PDB file of C-alpha atoms in Angstrom:
ATOM      1  CA  UNK V   1     -81.933 -29.276 -29.538  1.00 45.00           C
ATOM      2  CA  UNK V   2     -80.755 -31.600 -32.687  1.00 59.00           C
ATOM      3  CA  UNK V   3     -77.283 -31.596 -33.723  1.00 67.00           C
ATOM      4  CA  UNK V   4     -78.048 -30.389 -37.341  1.00 68.00           C
ATOM      5  CA  UNK V   5     -79.987 -27.772 -35.423  1.00 63.00           C
ATOM      6  CA  UNK V   6     -76.855 -26.697 -33.622  1.00 55.00           C
ATOM      7  CA  UNK V   7     -74.997 -26.568 -36.404  1.00 64.00           C
ATOM      8  CA  UNK V   8     -77.071 -23.893 -38.348  1.00 69.00           C
ATOM      9  CA  UNK V   9     -78.365 -22.276 -35.330  1.00 57.00           C
ATOM     10  CA  UNK V  10     -74.432 -21.201 -34.811  1.00 55.00           C
ATOM     11  CA  UNK V  11     -74.857 -19.273 -38.235  1.00 56.00           C
ATOM     12  CA  UNK V  12     -75.582 -15.697 -37.506  1.00 45.00           C
ATOM     13  CA  UNK V  13     -79.029 -14.359 -37.542  1.00 41.00           C
ATOM     14  CA  UNK V  14     -81.339 -12.695 -35.497  1.00 37.00           C
ATOM     15  CA  UNK V  15     -84.227 -12.778 -32.858  1.00 35.00           C
ATOM     16  CA  UNK V  16     -88.006 -12.673 -34.648  1.00 32.00           C
ATOM     17  CA  UNK V  17     -90.455 -10.500 -32.816  1.00 30.00           C
ATOM     18  CA  UNK V  18     -91.897 -12.747 -30.406  1.00 35.00           C
ATOM     19  CA  UNK V  19     -87.865 -13.260 -28.770  1.00 34.00           C
ATOM     20  CA  UNK V  20     -87.321 -16.657 -30.318  1.00 39.00           C
ATOM     21  CA  UNK V  21     -84.351 -17.083 -32.227  1.00 35.00           C
ATOM     22  CA  UNK V  22     -84.213 -17.801 -35.957  1.00 39.00           C
ATOM     23  CA  UNK V  23     -81.560 -19.590 -38.309  1.00 42.00           C
ATOM     24  CA  UNK V  24     -79.730 -17.712 -40.152  1.00 45.00           C
ATOM     25  CA  UNK V  25     -79.745 -16.112 -43.588  1.00 45.00           C
ATOM     26  CA  UNK V  26     -76.560 -16.819 -46.028  1.00 51.00           C
ATOM     27  CA  UNK V  27     -74.930 -13.610 -45.505  1.00 51.00           C
ATOM     28  CA  UNK V  28     -75.468 -10.323 -43.428  1.00 46.00           C
ATOM     29  CA  UNK V  29     -76.333  -8.503 -47.178  1.00 51.00           C
ATOM     30  CA  UNK V  30     -77.857 -11.055 -48.930  1.00 59.00           C
ATOM     31  CA  UNK V  31     -81.768  -9.759 -50.125  1.00 71.00           C
ATOM     32  CA  UNK V  32     -83.469 -12.317 -48.552  1.00 77.00           C
ATOM     33  CA  UNK V  33     -85.519 -14.287 -51.851  1.00 82.00           C
ATOM     34  CA  UNK V  34     -89.663 -14.141 -51.647  1.00 85.00           C
ATOM     35  CA  UNK V  35     -89.470 -17.755 -53.383  1.00 93.00           C
ATOM     36  CA  UNK V  36     -87.963 -20.759 -51.542  1.00 97.00           C
ATOM     37  CA  UNK V  37     -86.541 -22.235 -55.020  1.00 97.00           C
ATOM     38  CA  UNK V  38     -84.760 -18.930 -55.056  1.00 96.00           C
ATOM     39  CA  UNK V  39     -83.635 -19.377 -51.113  1.00 96.00           C
ATOM     40  CA  UNK V  40     -81.143 -22.250 -52.317  1.00 96.00           C
ATOM     41  CA  UNK V  41     -77.506 -21.393 -52.213  1.00 96.00           C
ATOM     42  CA  UNK V  42     -75.113 -21.516 -54.970  1.00 97.00           C
ATOM     43  CA  UNK V  43     -72.740 -24.756 -55.697  1.00 97.00           C
ATOM     44  CA  UNK V  44     -69.166 -23.663 -55.519  1.00 96.00           C
ATOM     45  CA  UNK V  45     -65.611 -24.820 -55.741  1.00 95.00           C
ATOM     46  CA  UNK V  46     -65.864 -26.379 -52.381  1.00 96.00           C
ATOM     47  CA  UNK V  47     -69.261 -28.297 -52.702  1.00 97.00           C
ATOM     48  CA  UNK V  48     -68.063 -29.492 -55.209  1.00 97.00           C
ATOM     49  CA  UNK V  49     -64.819 -31.173 -54.344  1.00 97.00           C
ATOM     50  CA  UNK V  50     -67.088 -33.111 -51.678  1.00 98.00           C
ATOM     51  CA  UNK V  51     -68.321 -36.935 -52.427  1.00 98.00           C
ATOM     52  CA  UNK V  52     -70.848 -38.057 -50.834  1.00 98.00           C
ATOM     53  CA  UNK V  53     -71.436 -41.750 -50.558  1.00 97.00           C
ATOM     54  CA  UNK V  54     -73.952 -44.027 -49.080  1.00 96.00           C
ATOM     55  CA  UNK V  55     -78.379 -44.456 -49.745  1.00 96.00           C
ATOM     56  CA  UNK V  56     -80.750 -41.961 -49.167  1.00 97.00           C
ATOM     57  CA  UNK V  57     -82.109 -41.979 -45.456  1.00 95.00           C
ATOM     58  CA  UNK V  58     -79.017 -44.430 -44.563  1.00 94.00           C
ATOM     59  CA  UNK V  59     -75.884 -43.225 -43.022  1.00 92.00           C
ATOM     60  CA  UNK V  60     -74.071 -40.669 -45.105  1.00 95.00           C
ATOM     61  CA  UNK V  61     -70.415 -40.372 -45.338  1.00 97.00           C
ATOM     62  CA  UNK V  62     -68.614 -37.026 -46.754  1.00 98.00           C
ATOM     63  CA  UNK V  63     -64.962 -37.580 -48.321  1.00 97.00           C
ATOM     64  CA  UNK V  64     -63.034 -34.353 -48.603  1.00 97.00           C
ATOM     65  CA  UNK V  65     -59.372 -32.918 -48.132  1.00 97.00           C
ATOM     66  CA  UNK V  66     -59.554 -30.487 -45.625  1.00 96.00           C
ATOM     67  CA  UNK V  67     -59.414 -27.817 -44.409  1.00 95.00           C
ATOM     68  CA  UNK V  68     -62.439 -27.025 -46.663  1.00 95.00           C
ATOM     69  CA  UNK V  69     -62.044 -23.784 -48.409  1.00 93.00           C
ATOM     70  CA  UNK V  70     -65.443 -22.283 -47.923  1.00 94.00           C
ATOM     71  CA  UNK V  71     -65.827 -18.633 -48.436  1.00 92.00           C
ATOM     72  CA  UNK V  72     -69.794 -18.448 -48.625  1.00 93.00           C
ATOM     73  CA  UNK V  73     -72.673 -20.712 -47.824  1.00 94.00           C
ATOM     74  CA  UNK V  74     -73.138 -23.527 -50.738  1.00 97.00           C
ATOM     75  CA  UNK V  75     -75.017 -26.511 -51.883  1.00 97.00           C
ATOM     76  CA  UNK V  76     -74.986 -29.306 -53.940  1.00 98.00           C
ATOM     77  CA  UNK V  77     -77.612 -31.927 -54.732  1.00 98.00           C
ATOM     78  CA  UNK V  78     -76.857 -35.696 -54.112  1.00 98.00           C
ATOM     79  CA  UNK V  79     -80.120 -37.125 -55.072  1.00 98.00           C
ATOM     80  CA  UNK V  80     -83.059 -35.890 -56.672  1.00 97.00           C
ATOM     81  CA  UNK V  81     -86.587 -36.451 -54.336  1.00 97.00           C
ATOM     82  CA  UNK V  82     -89.525 -36.366 -56.281  1.00 96.00           C
ATOM     83  CA  UNK V  83     -93.712 -35.626 -55.282  1.00 95.00           C
ATOM     84  CA  UNK V  84     -94.442 -31.893 -54.065  1.00 96.00           C
ATOM     85  CA  UNK V  85     -91.830 -29.114 -53.496  1.00 98.00           C
ATOM     86  CA  UNK V  86     -92.012 -28.249 -50.340  1.00 97.00           C
ATOM     87  CA  UNK V  87     -93.095 -24.487 -49.577  1.00 95.00           C
ATOM     88  CA  UNK V  88     -92.034 -21.477 -47.777  1.00 95.00           C
ATOM     89  CA  UNK V  89     -92.879 -22.198 -43.545  1.00 93.00           C
ATOM     90  CA  UNK V  90     -92.978 -26.082 -44.186  1.00 95.00           C
ATOM     91  CA  UNK V  91     -92.185 -27.918 -41.018  1.00 96.00           C
ATOM     92  CA  UNK V  92     -89.801 -31.423 -42.510  1.00 96.00           C
ATOM     93  CA  UNK V  93     -88.350 -34.390 -41.220  1.00 95.00           C
ATOM     94  CA  UNK V  94     -84.229 -34.872 -41.637  1.00 96.00           C
ATOM     95  CA  UNK V  95     -81.400 -36.804 -41.243  1.00 96.00           C
ATOM     96  CA  UNK V  96     -77.903 -34.990 -41.052  1.00 96.00           C
ATOM     97  CA  UNK V  97     -74.374 -36.055 -41.228  1.00 96.00           C
ATOM     98  CA  UNK V  98     -71.531 -32.800 -40.070  1.00 95.00           C
ATOM     99  CA  UNK V  99     -68.762 -32.517 -40.602  1.00 96.00           C
ATOM    100  CA  UNK V 100     -66.112 -30.044 -39.774  1.00 95.00           C
ATOM    101  CA  UNK V 101     -64.588 -29.093 -42.726  1.00 95.00           C
ATOM    102  CA  UNK V 102     -61.339 -27.712 -41.334  1.00 94.00           C
ATOM    103  CA  UNK V 103     -60.124 -30.808 -39.645  1.00 95.00           C
ATOM    104  CA  UNK V 104     -62.608 -33.220 -41.210  1.00 96.00           C
ATOM    105  CA  UNK V 105     -63.568 -34.661 -38.207  1.00 96.00           C
ATOM    106  CA  UNK V 106     -67.261 -36.354 -38.109  1.00 96.00           C
ATOM    107  CA  UNK V 107     -69.487 -33.820 -35.214  1.00 94.00           C
ATOM    108  CA  UNK V 108     -72.043 -36.377 -35.734  1.00 93.00           C
ATOM    109  CA  UNK V 109     -75.498 -38.043 -37.448  1.00 94.00           C
ATOM    110  CA  UNK V 110     -78.829 -38.087 -36.784  1.00 93.00           C
ATOM    111  CA  UNK V 111     -82.443 -39.426 -38.152  1.00 94.00           C
ATOM    112  CA  UNK V 112     -81.241 -42.288 -39.533  1.00 93.00           C
ATOM    113  CA  UNK V 113     -83.280 -45.637 -39.641  1.00 88.00           C
ATOM    114  CA  UNK V 114     -86.180 -45.640 -36.971  1.00 85.00           C
ATOM    115  CA  UNK V 115     -84.509 -42.317 -35.198  1.00 86.00           C
ATOM    116  CA  UNK V 116     -86.874 -39.572 -35.761  1.00 86.00           C
ATOM    117  CA  UNK V 117     -85.280 -35.405 -35.604  1.00 91.00           C
ATOM    118  CA  UNK V 118     -87.413 -32.892 -34.483  1.00 94.00           C
ATOM    119  CA  UNK V 119     -88.701 -30.979 -37.455  1.00 95.00           C
ATOM    120  CA  UNK V 120     -87.010 -28.161 -38.741  1.00 94.00           C
ATOM    121  CA  UNK V 121     -89.020 -24.801 -40.027  1.00 94.00           C
ATOM    122  CA  UNK V 122     -87.991 -24.188 -43.877  1.00 95.00           C
ATOM    123  CA  UNK V 123     -87.851 -20.264 -44.496  1.00 94.00           C
ATOM    124  CA  UNK V 124     -86.932 -18.008 -47.386  1.00 94.00           C
ATOM    125  CA  UNK V 125     -84.234 -16.154 -44.918  1.00 91.00           C
ATOM    126  CA  UNK V 126     -83.007 -19.138 -42.820  1.00 91.00           C
ATOM    127  CA  UNK V 127     -79.786 -21.336 -43.290  1.00 91.00           C
ATOM    128  CA  UNK V 128     -83.089 -24.556 -44.059  1.00 94.00           C
ATOM    129  CA  UNK V 129     -84.033 -22.581 -46.998  1.00 95.00           C
ATOM    130  CA  UNK V 130     -80.764 -22.486 -48.561  1.00 95.00           C
ATOM    131  CA  UNK V 131     -79.652 -26.362 -47.990  1.00 96.00           C
ATOM    132  CA  UNK V 132     -82.997 -27.354 -49.271  1.00 97.00           C
ATOM    133  CA  UNK V 133     -84.501 -24.694 -51.445  1.00 97.00           C
ATOM    134  CA  UNK V 134     -88.449 -26.293 -52.556  1.00 98.00           C
ATOM    135  CA  UNK V 135     -86.851 -29.484 -52.403  1.00 98.00           C
ATOM    136  CA  UNK V 136     -88.803 -32.718 -53.472  1.00 98.00           C
ATOM    137  CA  UNK V 137     -89.317 -35.751 -50.106  1.00 98.00           C
ATOM    138  CA  UNK V 138     -86.114 -38.171 -51.329  1.00 98.00           C
ATOM    139  CA  UNK V 139     -83.857 -35.136 -51.765  1.00 98.00           C
ATOM    140  CA  UNK V 140     -80.126 -35.362 -50.379  1.00 98.00           C
ATOM    141  CA  UNK V 141     -78.124 -32.122 -50.424  1.00 98.00           C
ATOM    142  CA  UNK V 142     -74.538 -31.420 -49.161  1.00 98.00           C
ATOM    143  CA  UNK V 143     -74.381 -27.915 -47.413  1.00 97.00           C
ATOM    144  CA  UNK V 144     -71.546 -26.342 -46.622  1.00 95.00           C
ATOM    145  CA  UNK V 145     -71.078 -22.597 -44.685  1.00 91.00           C
ATOM    146  CA  UNK V 146     -68.180 -20.849 -43.440  1.00 91.00           C
ATOM    147  CA  UNK V 147     -66.917 -19.948 -40.127  1.00 87.00           C
ATOM    148  CA  UNK V 148     -67.906 -17.442 -38.415  1.00 78.00           C
ATOM    149  CA  UNK V 149     -69.023 -15.980 -34.515  1.00 72.00           C
ATOM    150  CA  UNK V 150     -72.219 -18.014 -32.980  1.00 69.00           C
ATOM    151  CA  UNK V 151     -75.003 -15.900 -31.648  1.00 70.00           C
ATOM    152  CA  UNK V 152     -73.462 -16.429 -28.487  1.00 76.00           C
ATOM    153  CA  UNK V 153     -70.233 -14.905 -29.348  1.00 79.00           C
ATOM    154  CA  UNK V 154     -67.878 -18.190 -29.664  1.00 80.00           C
ATOM    155  CA  UNK V 155     -66.380 -18.900 -32.849  1.00 81.00           C
ATOM    156  CA  UNK V 156     -68.303 -21.295 -34.748  1.00 80.00           C
ATOM    157  CA  UNK V 157     -66.174 -23.442 -37.744  1.00 85.00           C
ATOM    158  CA  UNK V 158     -66.779 -23.849 -40.926  1.00 92.00           C
ATOM    159  CA  UNK V 159     -69.163 -27.396 -41.356  1.00 94.00           C
ATOM    160  CA  UNK V 160     -69.890 -29.619 -43.917  1.00 96.00           C
ATOM    161  CA  UNK V 161     -73.168 -31.330 -43.655  1.00 97.00           C
ATOM    162  CA  UNK V 162     -75.404 -33.888 -45.570  1.00 98.00           C
ATOM    163  CA  UNK V 163     -78.844 -33.233 -45.533  1.00 97.00           C
ATOM    164  CA  UNK V 164     -81.641 -35.966 -46.314  1.00 98.00           C
ATOM    165  CA  UNK V 165     -85.289 -34.487 -46.264  1.00 98.00           C
ATOM    166  CA  UNK V 166     -86.929 -36.659 -44.775  1.00 97.00           C
ATOM    167  CA  UNK V 167     -90.815 -35.883 -45.841  1.00 96.00           C
ATOM    168  CA  UNK V 168     -92.928 -32.734 -44.723  1.00 96.00           C
ATOM    169  CA  UNK V 169     -95.216 -32.786 -41.907  1.00 96.00           C
ATOM    170  CA  UNK V 170     -98.875 -31.952 -42.661  1.00 96.00           C
ATOM    171  CA  UNK V 171    -100.100 -28.834 -41.440  1.00 96.00           C
ATOM    172  CA  UNK V 172    -103.527 -29.715 -39.873  1.00 97.00           C
ATOM    173  CA  UNK V 173    -104.866 -32.901 -38.501  1.00 97.00           C
ATOM    174  CA  UNK V 174    -106.114 -35.802 -40.347  1.00 94.00           C
ATOM    175  CA  UNK V 175    -107.839 -38.905 -39.954  1.00 92.00           C
ATOM    176  CA  UNK V 176    -111.421 -40.492 -38.482  1.00 95.00           C
ATOM    177  CA  UNK V 177    -113.602 -38.058 -37.405  1.00 96.00           C
ATOM    178  CA  UNK V 178    -115.437 -37.997 -33.869  1.00 96.00           C
ATOM    179  CA  UNK V 179    -117.743 -37.125 -31.870  1.00 95.00           C
ATOM    180  CA  UNK V 180    -117.785 -35.137 -28.610  1.00 94.00           C
ATOM    181  CA  UNK V 181    -119.392 -35.986 -26.097  1.00 94.00           C
ATOM    182  CA  UNK V 182    -123.036 -33.886 -25.120  1.00 93.00           C
ATOM    183  CA  UNK V 183    -122.172 -30.568 -23.734  1.00 93.00           C
ATOM    184  CA  UNK V 184    -118.827 -29.662 -25.180  1.00 97.00           C
ATOM    185  CA  UNK V 185    -118.296 -26.775 -27.405  1.00 97.00           C
ATOM    186  CA  UNK V 186    -119.217 -27.116 -30.976  1.00 97.00           C
ATOM    187  CA  UNK V 187    -116.016 -27.177 -33.550  1.00 97.00           C
ATOM    188  CA  UNK V 188    -116.546 -26.018 -37.399  1.00 96.00           C
ATOM    189  CA  UNK V 189    -113.224 -26.224 -39.718  1.00 96.00           C
ATOM    190  CA  UNK V 190    -112.898 -24.482 -42.322  1.00 95.00           C
ATOM    191  CA  UNK V 191    -111.298 -26.188 -45.708  1.00 93.00           C
ATOM    192  CA  UNK V 192    -107.970 -24.635 -44.590  1.00 92.00           C
ATOM    193  CA  UNK V 193    -107.787 -26.518 -41.035  1.00 94.00           C
ATOM    194  CA  UNK V 194    -108.690 -23.479 -39.317  1.00 96.00           C
ATOM    195  CA  UNK V 195    -110.986 -24.434 -36.635  1.00 97.00           C
ATOM    196  CA  UNK V 196    -114.327 -22.038 -35.012  1.00 96.00           C
ATOM    197  CA  UNK V 197    -115.565 -22.991 -31.621  1.00 97.00           C
ATOM    198  CA  UNK V 198    -119.211 -21.800 -30.282  1.00 97.00           C
ATOM    199  CA  UNK V 199    -119.225 -21.802 -26.767  1.00 96.00           C
ATOM    200  CA  UNK V 200    -122.692 -23.458 -25.383  1.00 95.00           C
ATOM    201  CA  UNK V 201    -124.727 -21.588 -22.896  1.00 92.00           C
ATOM    202  CA  UNK V 202    -123.934 -22.099 -19.532  1.00 88.00           C
ATOM    203  CA  UNK V 203    -121.155 -24.254 -19.874  1.00 93.00           C
ATOM    204  CA  UNK V 204    -119.636 -24.046 -16.471  1.00 90.00           C
ATOM    205  CA  UNK V 205    -115.498 -25.046 -15.155  1.00 91.00           C
ATOM    206  CA  UNK V 206    -114.949 -28.285 -15.166  1.00 96.00           C
ATOM    207  CA  UNK V 207    -112.727 -29.813 -11.792  1.00 96.00           C
ATOM    208  CA  UNK V 208    -110.411 -30.949 -13.827  1.00 97.00           C
ATOM    209  CA  UNK V 209    -109.597 -30.540 -17.796  1.00 98.00           C
ATOM    210  CA  UNK V 210    -112.112 -32.590 -19.727  1.00 98.00           C
ATOM    211  CA  UNK V 211    -110.560 -33.681 -23.002  1.00 98.00           C
ATOM    212  CA  UNK V 212    -113.046 -35.046 -26.520  1.00 98.00           C
ATOM    213  CA  UNK V 213    -111.412 -36.449 -29.622  1.00 98.00           C
ATOM    214  CA  UNK V 214    -112.572 -34.785 -32.853  1.00 98.00           C
ATOM    215  CA  UNK V 215    -110.332 -36.360 -35.437  1.00 98.00           C
ATOM    216  CA  UNK V 216    -108.275 -39.604 -35.114  1.00 98.00           C
ATOM    217  CA  UNK V 217    -104.932 -39.851 -36.534  1.00 97.00           C
ATOM    218  CA  UNK V 218    -103.133 -42.977 -36.561  1.00 96.00           C
ATOM    219  CA  UNK V 219     -99.389 -41.745 -35.472  1.00 95.00           C
ATOM    220  CA  UNK V 220     -97.341 -42.254 -32.694  1.00 95.00           C
ATOM    221  CA  UNK V 221     -98.606 -41.592 -29.206  1.00 97.00           C
ATOM    222  CA  UNK V 222     -97.690 -38.960 -27.458  1.00 98.00           C
ATOM    223  CA  UNK V 223     -95.646 -38.887 -24.118  1.00 97.00           C
ATOM    224  CA  UNK V 224     -95.134 -36.312 -21.090  1.00 95.00           C
ATOM    225  CA  UNK V 225     -91.810 -35.767 -22.150  1.00 95.00           C
ATOM    226  CA  UNK V 226     -91.882 -35.162 -25.903  1.00 97.00           C
ATOM    227  CA  UNK V 227     -91.233 -32.249 -28.381  1.00 96.00           C
ATOM    228  CA  UNK V 228     -94.629 -31.498 -29.669  1.00 97.00           C
ATOM    229  CA  UNK V 229     -95.453 -29.392 -33.263  1.00 97.00           C
ATOM    230  CA  UNK V 230     -99.163 -28.487 -33.139  1.00 98.00           C
ATOM    231  CA  UNK V 231    -101.823 -26.129 -34.615  1.00 98.00           C
ATOM    232  CA  UNK V 232    -103.912 -24.446 -32.042  1.00 98.00           C
ATOM    233  CA  UNK V 233    -107.134 -22.037 -31.438  1.00 98.00           C
ATOM    234  CA  UNK V 234    -107.585 -20.607 -27.484  1.00 98.00           C
ATOM    235  CA  UNK V 235    -110.715 -19.393 -26.802  1.00 98.00           C
ATOM    236  CA  UNK V 236    -112.409 -18.036 -23.530  1.00 97.00           C
ATOM    237  CA  UNK V 237    -115.207 -19.979 -22.376  1.00 97.00           C
ATOM    238  CA  UNK V 238    -116.868 -16.692 -20.820  1.00 95.00           C
ATOM    239  CA  UNK V 239    -117.573 -15.617 -23.979  1.00 95.00           C
ATOM    240  CA  UNK V 240    -115.808 -17.407 -26.692  1.00 96.00           C
ATOM    241  CA  UNK V 241    -113.356 -14.762 -27.553  1.00 97.00           C
ATOM    242  CA  UNK V 242    -110.063 -16.232 -29.246  1.00 97.00           C
ATOM    243  CA  UNK V 243    -106.715 -15.037 -27.121  1.00 97.00           C
ATOM    244  CA  UNK V 244    -104.434 -17.054 -28.989  1.00 97.00           C
ATOM    245  CA  UNK V 245    -104.067 -19.172 -32.379  1.00 97.00           C
ATOM    246  CA  UNK V 246    -101.291 -19.740 -34.148  1.00 97.00           C
ATOM    247  CA  UNK V 247    -103.941 -20.133 -37.400  1.00 97.00           C
ATOM    248  CA  UNK V 248    -104.368 -17.018 -36.883  1.00 96.00           C
ATOM    249  CA  UNK V 249    -100.677 -15.705 -37.136  1.00 94.00           C
ATOM    250  CA  UNK V 250     -99.648 -18.090 -40.019  1.00 93.00           C
ATOM    251  CA  UNK V 251     -97.786 -20.836 -38.797  1.00 93.00           C
ATOM    252  CA  UNK V 252     -98.123 -23.916 -36.135  1.00 96.00           C
ATOM    253  CA  UNK V 253     -96.461 -23.329 -32.532  1.00 95.00           C
ATOM    254  CA  UNK V 254     -92.506 -24.251 -32.855  1.00 93.00           C
ATOM    255  CA  UNK V 255     -91.420 -27.333 -31.571  1.00 95.00           C
ATOM    256  CA  UNK V 256     -92.471 -27.086 -27.898  1.00 96.00           C
ATOM    257  CA  UNK V 257     -91.335 -29.458 -24.839  1.00 96.00           C
ATOM    258  CA  UNK V 258     -94.813 -30.104 -23.784  1.00 97.00           C
ATOM    259  CA  UNK V 259     -93.320 -31.014 -19.912  1.00 95.00           C
ATOM    260  CA  UNK V 260     -93.082 -26.720 -20.303  1.00 95.00           C
ATOM    261  CA  UNK V 261     -96.954 -26.093 -21.561  1.00 96.00           C
ATOM    262  CA  UNK V 262     -99.878 -25.605 -18.632  1.00 96.00           C
ATOM    263  CA  UNK V 263    -101.358 -28.690 -17.031  1.00 97.00           C
ATOM    264  CA  UNK V 264    -104.146 -28.550 -18.761  1.00 98.00           C
ATOM    265  CA  UNK V 265    -102.287 -28.631 -22.703  1.00 98.00           C
ATOM    266  CA  UNK V 266    -100.371 -31.483 -21.431  1.00 98.00           C
ATOM    267  CA  UNK V 267    -103.456 -33.290 -20.310  1.00 98.00           C
ATOM    268  CA  UNK V 268    -105.196 -32.995 -23.260  1.00 98.00           C
ATOM    269  CA  UNK V 269    -102.471 -34.337 -25.122  1.00 98.00           C
ATOM    270  CA  UNK V 270    -100.599 -36.867 -23.502  1.00 98.00           C
ATOM    271  CA  UNK V 271    -101.948 -40.323 -24.994  1.00 98.00           C
ATOM    272  CA  UNK V 272    -103.161 -39.204 -27.996  1.00 98.00           C
ATOM    273  CA  UNK V 273    -102.210 -39.932 -31.398  1.00 98.00           C
ATOM    274  CA  UNK V 274    -100.419 -37.896 -34.073  1.00 97.00           C
ATOM    275  CA  UNK V 275    -102.845 -36.575 -36.685  1.00 97.00           C
ATOM    276  CA  UNK V 276    -105.334 -36.568 -34.256  1.00 98.00           C
ATOM    277  CA  UNK V 277    -107.212 -33.053 -33.445  1.00 98.00           C
ATOM    278  CA  UNK V 278    -108.402 -32.446 -29.879  1.00 98.00           C
ATOM    279  CA  UNK V 279    -110.233 -30.456 -27.826  1.00 98.00           C
ATOM    280  CA  UNK V 280    -109.978 -29.371 -24.331  1.00 98.00           C
ATOM    281  CA  UNK V 281    -111.777 -27.543 -21.836  1.00 98.00           C
ATOM    282  CA  UNK V 282    -109.497 -26.481 -19.339  1.00 98.00           C
ATOM    283  CA  UNK V 283    -110.435 -25.110 -15.838  1.00 97.00           C
ATOM    284  CA  UNK V 284    -108.250 -21.825 -14.188  1.00 97.00           C
ATOM    285  CA  UNK V 285    -106.044 -24.721 -11.719  1.00 97.00           C
ATOM    286  CA  UNK V 286    -104.671 -26.018 -14.842  1.00 97.00           C
ATOM    287  CA  UNK V 287    -104.185 -23.180 -17.029  1.00 96.00           C
ATOM    288  CA  UNK V 288    -103.309 -19.581 -15.761  1.00 95.00           C
ATOM    289  CA  UNK V 289    -104.801 -20.014 -12.184  1.00 94.00           C
ATOM    290  CA  UNK V 290    -101.372 -19.499 -10.473  1.00 92.00           C
ATOM    291  CA  UNK V 291    -100.206 -16.585 -12.567  1.00 93.00           C
ATOM    292  CA  UNK V 292    -101.094 -14.075 -10.121  1.00 94.00           C
ATOM    293  CA  UNK V 293    -102.245 -10.577 -12.557  1.00 92.00           C
ATOM    294  CA  UNK V 294    -102.687 -12.833 -16.031  1.00 94.00           C
ATOM    295  CA  UNK V 295    -105.457 -11.894 -18.282  1.00 95.00           C
ATOM    296  CA  UNK V 296    -106.448 -15.543 -17.925  1.00 96.00           C
ATOM    297  CA  UNK V 297    -105.889 -15.994 -14.422  1.00 96.00           C
ATOM    298  CA  UNK V 298    -109.499 -16.611 -14.022  1.00 96.00           C
ATOM    299  CA  UNK V 299    -110.976 -17.819 -16.984  1.00 96.00           C
ATOM    300  CA  UNK V 300    -112.246 -21.225 -18.050  1.00 97.00           C
ATOM    301  CA  UNK V 301    -110.214 -21.901 -21.628  1.00 98.00           C
ATOM    302  CA  UNK V 302    -111.271 -23.769 -24.695  1.00 98.00           C
ATOM    303  CA  UNK V 303    -108.137 -25.560 -26.616  1.00 98.00           C
ATOM    304  CA  UNK V 304    -108.712 -26.686 -30.205  1.00 98.00           C
ATOM    305  CA  UNK V 305    -104.919 -28.506 -30.675  1.00 98.00           C
ATOM    306  CA  UNK V 306    -104.411 -29.983 -33.984  1.00 98.00           C
ATOM    307  CA  UNK V 307    -101.463 -32.789 -33.098  1.00 98.00           C
ATOM    308  CA  UNK V 308     -98.980 -32.255 -36.454  1.00 98.00           C
ATOM    309  CA  UNK V 309     -95.808 -34.634 -34.289  1.00 97.00           C
ATOM    310  CA  UNK V 310     -94.407 -35.685 -31.455  1.00 97.00           C
ATOM    311  CA  UNK V 311     -90.401 -36.990 -31.292  1.00 95.00           C
ATOM    312  CA  UNK V 312     -89.268 -38.454 -28.086  1.00 90.00           C
ATOM    313  CA  UNK V 313     -86.192 -36.278 -26.546  1.00 84.00           C
ATOM    314  CA  UNK V 314     -83.210 -37.556 -27.422  1.00 69.00           C
ATOM    315  CA  UNK V 315     -81.338 -39.842 -25.199  1.00 56.00           C
ATOM    316  CA  UNK V 316     -84.852 -41.283 -24.051  1.00 48.00           C
TER     317      UNK V 316
END
């Protein structure tokens, strides 16, 4: 996990209904705002005493007298960006420099230059919303939170972060349309990007996963160990009914290591370009065939996948 994600995820919070750990709200008794602009933490004496130097998108240096006395979440805008404000639910790319506010020690940095970070989700009820609010790409903020107990029970010292909002991740594929080979299911796409699949009569399960590109993006090439963010719809080939869909849930799949997904899904994405939309017909052997008792164990699966982001794991 990214350095900044580790720092912010240590600030309390809870679990989402599906068991995923959410990033924290600014304080336990805080009222969750409806608008992302209102989610931004206020400034304060501690954060106003910090001097930040360095250009946006380049390594930042924060100067302050340690220990920095932080009583609540505080935030200050160092550089104003431009363009469209981000909205709640957006995934953004960022760069960060993190400090221990008690000792003044720099704990780490990431995302500057050619290095890419795994996109983060910005919500009204998490720390990224408190840090960025509804900022625009090109914004640099300095953000601080007080020491507290982490989710695993360990003490988390107060920290200070310099965060650059690099850009936003598109919520749907974009690129050159391509025709699928004859015999593939038909895909129609609504204005908001939501796909619908029509299964042709007599579709038979292939011996191995078959993949076709419907929209060809021009981003980086997906590799087998990448961490990906995708939108997807999954339907049963037997009757065309949907069994899972990020579109139905209203948000892309959270950043996920591709190698941890079913074999057919991996085959659908590896070698494709970010920005692409692909369709995959996956036989049970490369889907859930080995999962005894799974409701999809004997099903041939059809996935339509929009590839929004792919990040190589840190250290590779």
